[in-house]
PDB file of C-alpha atoms in Angstrom:
ATOM      1  CA  MET A 104      93.588  58.566  35.099  1.00 50.00           C
ATOM      2  CA  THR A 105      96.743  60.509  35.322  1.00 46.00           C
ATOM      3  CA  THR A 106      99.743  59.318  33.758  1.00 48.00           C
ATOM      4  CA  ARG A 107     103.047  60.131  35.241  1.00 47.00           C
ATOM      5  CA  THR A 108     105.947  61.096  32.631  1.00 45.00           C
ATOM      6  CA  GLU A 109     109.428  61.602  33.730  1.00 50.00           C
ATOM      7  CA  PRO A 110     111.167  64.319  32.023  1.00 48.00           C
ATOM      8  CA  ASP A 111     113.425  64.063  29.080  1.00 49.00           C
ATOM      9  CA  ALA A 112     117.169  64.604  29.497  1.00 49.00           C
ATOM     10  CA  GLU A 113     116.409  68.094  27.686  1.00 50.00           C
ATOM     11  CA  THR A 114     114.113  69.381  30.272  1.00 44.00           C
ATOM     12  CA  ALA A 115     115.293  67.609  33.592  1.00 51.00           C
ATOM     13  CA  ALA A 116     117.119  69.698  36.048  1.00 56.00           C
ATOM     14  CA  ALA A 117     120.843  68.911  36.133  1.00 59.00           C
ATOM     15  CA  PRO A 118     122.090  67.847  39.594  1.00 70.00           C
ATOM     16  CA  ASP A 119     123.604  70.588  41.418  1.00 83.00           C
ATOM     17  CA  SER A 120     126.338  69.774  44.245  1.00 85.00           C
ATOM     18  CA  ARG A 121     127.774  73.665  43.954  1.00 89.00           C
ATOM     19  CA  GLN A 122     125.925  73.732  47.743  1.00 93.00           C
ATOM     20  CA  TRP A 123     128.622  71.841  48.986  1.00 96.00           C
ATOM     21  CA  ALA A 124     131.469  74.016  47.093  1.00 96.00           C
ATOM     22  CA  TRP A 125     132.139  75.328  50.616  1.00 97.00           C
ATOM     23  CA  LEU A 126     134.069  72.066  51.655  1.00 98.00           C
ATOM     24  CA  ALA A 127     137.188  72.787  49.508  1.00 98.00           C
ATOM     25  CA  ASP A 128     140.212  73.758  51.761  1.00 98.00           C
ATOM     26  CA  THR A 129     138.417  72.399  55.286  1.00 98.00           C
ATOM     27  CA  TYR A 130     139.561  70.020  57.947  1.00 98.00           C
ATOM     28  CA  TRP A 131     137.802  67.634  59.872  1.00 98.00           C
ATOM     29  CA  TYR A 132     137.956  65.453  62.617  1.00 98.00           C
ATOM     30  CA  VAL A 133     136.240  63.089  65.294  1.00 98.00           C
ATOM     31  CA  PRO A 134     134.923  64.367  68.423  1.00 98.00           C
ATOM     32  CA  GLU A 135     136.204  62.868  71.648  1.00 98.00           C
ATOM     33  CA  ALA A 136     132.634  61.004  72.226  1.00 98.00           C
ATOM     34  CA  TYR A 137     132.983  59.217  68.888  1.00 98.00           C
ATOM     35  CA  LEU A 138     136.492  57.914  69.048  1.00 98.00           C
ATOM     36  CA  PRO A 139     135.966  54.283  69.615  1.00 98.00           C
ATOM     37  CA  ALA A 140     135.578  52.225  66.936  1.00 97.00           C
ATOM     38  CA  ILE A 141     136.215  48.192  67.229  1.00 96.00           C
ATOM     39  CA  ARG A 142     138.727  46.352  66.001  1.00 93.00           C
ATOM     40  CA  GLN A 143     138.646  42.350  65.792  1.00 91.00           C
ATOM     41  CA  THR A 144     141.891  40.079  65.155  1.00 87.00           C
ATOM     42  CA  ASN A 145     140.695  37.157  63.116  1.00 79.00           C
ATOM     43  CA  LEU A 146     143.305  34.972  64.341  1.00 75.00           C
ATOM     44  CA  ARG A 147     142.813  31.107  66.094  1.00 78.00           C
ATOM     45  CA  ASP A 148     140.847  32.632  68.488  1.00 81.00           C
ATOM     46  CA  ALA A 149     139.323  35.810  67.135  1.00 82.00           C
ATOM     47  CA  ARG A 150     139.559  38.886  69.571  1.00 90.00           C
ATOM     48  CA  THR A 151     137.507  42.076  69.532  1.00 93.00           C
ATOM     49  CA  THR A 152     138.602  45.075  70.879  1.00 95.00           C
ATOM     50  CA  THR A 153     137.834  48.689  71.544  1.00 97.00           C
ATOM     51  CA  VAL A 154     140.464  50.997  70.348  1.00 97.00           C
ATOM     52  CA  LYS A 155     140.063  55.225  69.735  1.00 97.00           C
ATOM     53  CA  ASP A 156     140.592  56.192  66.270  1.00 97.00           C
ATOM     54  CA  GLN A 157     141.196  59.715  65.336  1.00 98.00           C
ATOM     55  CA  THR A 158     140.808  60.662  61.876  1.00 97.00           C
ATOM     56  CA  VAL A 159     141.333  63.955  60.194  1.00 98.00           C
ATOM     57  CA  TRP A 160     140.439  65.044  56.373  1.00 98.00           C
ATOM     58  CA  TRP A 161     141.866  67.793  54.728  1.00 98.00           C
ATOM     59  CA  ILE A 162     139.426  68.167  51.538  1.00 98.00           C
ATOM     60  CA  GLU A 163     141.556  70.069  49.505  1.00 98.00           C
ATOM     61  CA  ARG A 164     139.405  70.419  46.576  1.00 98.00           C
ATOM     62  CA  PHE A 165     135.770  70.141  45.909  1.00 97.00           C
ATOM     63  CA  GLU A 166     134.293  70.342  42.238  1.00 95.00           C
ATOM     64  CA  ASN A 167     131.313  69.080  40.190  1.00 93.00           C
ATOM     65  CA  GLY A 168     130.238  67.162  43.654  1.00 96.00           C
ATOM     66  CA  TYR A 169     133.815  65.259  44.039  1.00 97.00           C
ATOM     67  CA  LEU A 170     136.404  65.827  46.301  1.00 97.00           C
ATOM     68  CA  THR A 171     140.175  65.065  46.854  1.00 98.00           C
ATOM     69  CA  GLY A 172     142.331  65.350  49.601  1.00 98.00           C
ATOM     70  CA  ARG A 173     144.284  63.838  52.272  1.00 98.00           C
ATOM     71  CA  THR A 174     143.408  61.643  55.390  1.00 97.00           C
ATOM     72  CA  ALA A 175     145.512  61.025  58.798  1.00 96.00           C
ATOM     73  CA  ILE A 176     144.738  58.423  61.021  1.00 95.00           C
ATOM     74  CA  SER A 177     145.638  57.952  64.756  1.00 97.00           C
ATOM     75  CA  THR A 178     144.934  54.657  66.339  1.00 95.00           C
ATOM     76  CA  ASP A 179     144.998  54.711  70.548  1.00 96.00           C
ATOM     77  CA  GLY A 180     147.046  58.137  70.126  1.00 96.00           C
ATOM     78  CA  GLY A 181     149.903  56.645  68.134  1.00 96.00           C
ATOM     79  CA  ASP A 182     151.942  57.854  65.014  1.00 95.00           C
ATOM     80  CA  PHE A 183     149.537  59.117  62.081  1.00 95.00           C
ATOM     81  CA  THR A 184     149.386  57.304  59.289  1.00 93.00           C
ATOM     82  CA  TYR A 185     148.228  58.931  55.658  1.00 94.00           C
ATOM     83  CA  TYR A 186     146.202  58.291  53.068  1.00 93.00           C
ATOM     84  CA  THR A 187     144.841  60.045  49.857  1.00 95.00           C
ATOM     85  CA  LEU A 188     141.068  61.049  50.125  1.00 97.00           C
ATOM     86  CA  LEU A 189     139.111  60.623  46.775  1.00 97.00           C
ATOM     87  CA  GLY A 190     135.260  60.987  47.141  1.00 97.00           C
ATOM     88  CA  SER A 191     131.805  62.626  46.414  1.00 97.00           C
ATOM     89  CA  VAL A 192     128.894  64.447  47.856  1.00 97.00           C
ATOM     90  CA  THR A 193     125.609  63.940  45.999  1.00 96.00           C
ATOM     91  CA  PRO A 194     123.039  67.300  46.018  1.00 96.00           C
ATOM     92  CA  ASP A 195     121.262  65.656  48.702  1.00 95.00           C
ATOM     93  CA  GLY A 196     124.168  65.059  50.947  1.00 97.00           C
ATOM     94  CA  ALA A 197     125.065  61.321  50.113  1.00 97.00           C
ATOM     95  CA  VAL A 198     128.677  61.047  50.995  1.00 98.00           C
ATOM     96  CA  LEU A 199     130.968  58.143  49.681  1.00 98.00           C
ATOM     97  CA  LEU A 200     134.657  58.436  50.345  1.00 98.00           C
ATOM     98  CA  SER A 201     137.787  55.831  49.429  1.00 96.00           C
ATOM     99  CA  PHE A 202     140.866  55.945  51.391  1.00 93.00           C
ATOM    100  CA  SER A 203     144.732  54.949  49.583  1.00 91.00           C
ATOM    101  CA  PRO A 204     147.841  54.629  51.331  1.00 89.00           C
ATOM    102  CA  GLU A 205     149.604  57.798  50.375  1.00 87.00           C
ATOM    103  CA  ASP A 206     152.847  55.487  50.028  1.00 76.00           C
ATOM    104  CA  ALA A 207     151.544  52.576  47.461  1.00 64.00           C
ATOM    105  CA  SER A 208     154.897  50.375  48.142  1.00 61.00           C
ATOM    106  CA  VAL A 209     153.375  49.770  51.821  1.00 53.00           C
ATOM    107  CA  THR A 210     150.578  47.797  50.336  1.00 50.00           C
ATOM    108  CA  SER A 211     150.334  45.460  47.388  1.00 50.00           C
ATOM    109  CA  ALA A 212     148.294  46.529  44.299  1.00 49.00           C
ATOM    110  CA  THR A 213     145.422  44.130  44.881  1.00 49.00           C
ATOM    111  CA  ASP A 214     144.565  45.561  48.301  1.00 61.00           C
ATOM    112  CA  ALA A 215     141.375  47.376  48.295  1.00 65.00           C
ATOM    113  CA  PRO A 216     141.264  50.948  49.301  1.00 74.00           C
ATOM    114  CA  VAL A 217     139.028  51.747  52.769  1.00 89.00           C
ATOM    115  CA  THR A 218     135.700  52.961  51.677  1.00 93.00           C
ATOM    116  CA  GLY A 219     133.436  55.103  53.996  1.00 96.00           C
ATOM    117  CA  SER A 220     129.530  56.114  53.620  1.00 98.00           C
ATOM    118  CA  GLY A 221     127.524  58.542  54.840  1.00 98.00           C
ATOM    119  CA  ARG A 222     125.819  61.827  54.445  1.00 98.00           C
ATOM    120  CA  MET A 223     125.676  65.962  55.341  1.00 98.00           C
ATOM    121  CA  VAL A 224     124.026  66.560  58.374  1.00 98.00           C
ATOM    122  CA  ARG A 225     123.391  68.913  60.841  1.00 98.00           C
ATOM    123  CA  PHE A 226     124.900  68.263  64.219  1.00 98.00           C
ATOM    124  CA  GLN A 227     124.779  70.660  67.226  1.00 96.00           C
ATOM    125  CA  GLY A 228     123.860  73.510  64.955  1.00 96.00           C
ATOM    126  CA  THR A 229     126.135  73.013  62.269  1.00 97.00           C
ATOM    127  CA  TRP A 230     127.049  71.050  59.123  1.00 98.00           C
ATOM    128  CA  ALA A 231     129.068  67.612  60.098  1.00 98.00           C
ATOM    129  CA  PHE A 232     129.532  64.594  57.999  1.00 98.00           C
ATOM    130  CA  LEU A 233     127.785  61.420  59.603  1.00 98.00           C
ATOM    131  CA  MET A 234     130.173  58.366  58.566  1.00 98.00           C
ATOM    132  CA  GLN A 235     130.489  54.853  58.867  1.00 98.00           C
ATOM    133  CA  MET A 236     133.617  52.856  57.467  1.00 96.00           C
ATOM    134  CA  ILE A 237     134.812  49.059  58.041  1.00 91.00           C
ATOM    135  CA  SER A 238     138.851  48.301  56.668  1.00 87.00           C
ATOM    136  CA  GLY A 239     140.430  44.731  56.592  1.00 78.00           C
ATOM    137  CA  ALA A 240     139.451  41.630  55.492  1.00 67.00           C
ATOM    138  CA  ASN A 241     142.248  38.802  56.710  1.00 73.00           C
ATOM    139  CA  ALA A 242     144.085  38.878  59.925  1.00 81.00           C
ATOM    140  CA  VAL A 243     142.760  42.315  61.318  1.00 85.00           C
ATOM    141  CA  ALA A 244     139.250  44.339  60.706  1.00 87.00           C
ATOM    142  CA  MET A 245     138.311  47.424  62.255  1.00 92.00           C
ATOM    143  CA  ALA A 246     134.900  49.264  62.092  1.00 95.00           C
ATOM    144  CA  HIS A 247     134.031  52.594  62.965  1.00 97.00           C
ATOM    145  CA  TRP A 248     131.233  55.194  62.793  1.00 98.00           C
ATOM    146  CA  ALA A 249     131.478  58.864  63.702  1.00 98.00           C
ATOM    147  CA  TYR A 250     130.530  62.594  63.063  1.00 98.00           C
ATOM    148  CA  MET A 251     133.300  64.202  61.692  1.00 98.00           C
ATOM    149  CA  VAL A 252     133.262  68.171  62.573  1.00 98.00           C
ATOM    150  CA  GLN A 253     135.042  70.845  60.954  1.00 98.00           C
ATOM    151  CA  ALA A 254     138.203  72.171  62.483  1.00 98.00           C
ATOM    152  CA  THR A 255     138.816  75.766  62.027  1.00 97.00           C
ATOM    153  CA  PRO A 256     141.751  77.981  63.011  1.00 97.00           C
ATOM    154  CA  ASP A 257     139.942  79.432  66.034  1.00 96.00           C
ATOM    155  CA  SER A 258     138.375  76.100  67.354  1.00 96.00           C
ATOM    156  CA  GLU A 259     140.391  73.694  69.867  1.00 97.00           C
ATOM    157  CA  ALA A 260     140.989  70.953  67.523  1.00 97.00           C
ATOM    158  CA  TRP A 261     142.779  73.181  65.689  1.00 97.00           C
ATOM    159  CA  THR A 262     146.013  73.016  68.278  1.00 97.00           C
ATOM    160  CA  SER A 263     144.944  69.964  70.170  1.00 97.00           C
ATOM    161  CA  LEU A 264     142.970  66.816  68.964  1.00 98.00           C
ATOM    162  CA  PRO A 265     140.754  64.810  71.083  1.00 97.00           C
ATOM    163  CA  GLY A 266     142.669  61.268  71.632  1.00 97.00           C
ATOM    164  CA  VAL A 267     146.002  63.508  70.397  1.00 96.00           C
ATOM    165  CA  PRO A 268     145.937  65.985  72.312  1.00 93.00           C
ATOM    166  CA  GLU A 269     149.717  67.221  71.563  1.00 95.00           C
ATOM    167  CA  VAL A 270     148.775  67.311  67.913  1.00 95.00           C
ATOM    168  CA  GLY A 271     146.300  70.037  66.203  1.00 96.00           C
ATOM    169  CA  ALA A 272     144.344  69.751  63.205  1.00 97.00           C
ATOM    170  CA  GLY A 273     146.293  72.521  61.901  1.00 94.00           C
ATOM    171  CA  ASP A 274     149.897  70.473  62.253  1.00 95.00           C
ATOM    172  CA  VAL A 275     148.699  66.922  60.906  1.00 96.00           C
ATOM    173  CA  PHE A 276     149.537  67.414  57.464  1.00 92.00           C
ATOM    174  CA  PRO A 277     153.163  67.793  56.494  1.00 82.00           C
TER     175      PRO A 277
END
């Protein structure tokens, strides 16, 4: 009979997220096909509608599996709302993100940040985030899943984002 033993802390290989270090100072957006999200208004007569949710991330920093940055969200082509981005990417590519309003005065201290979960995947030959999120708990709630793909200065999205064509990923953050 073979006995399986777990490696002790001294001999176990430490998790290594360095493979994702290239995420530092990168921009990500939602391609056209993945803009639709669902919004539910929870009033006397609950109503569900489809909206276009363009989300742009600027991952400013990545270190030891953790990332920080900024997020901009435009619903149905409207003005962008800005959030801070905090999260982690595990060595195997699991992703967990938190989005908090940049201006804390617009929300109460008891409001929970929006959370998104997903993983790093190969999509159309390159790395992408496959993410899902849900926000809101009272009058309005929204759910969205999408591939987030990288925008670079040589990509069309850098100067013209799907759903908000007059703005590019490179121009979103003031």
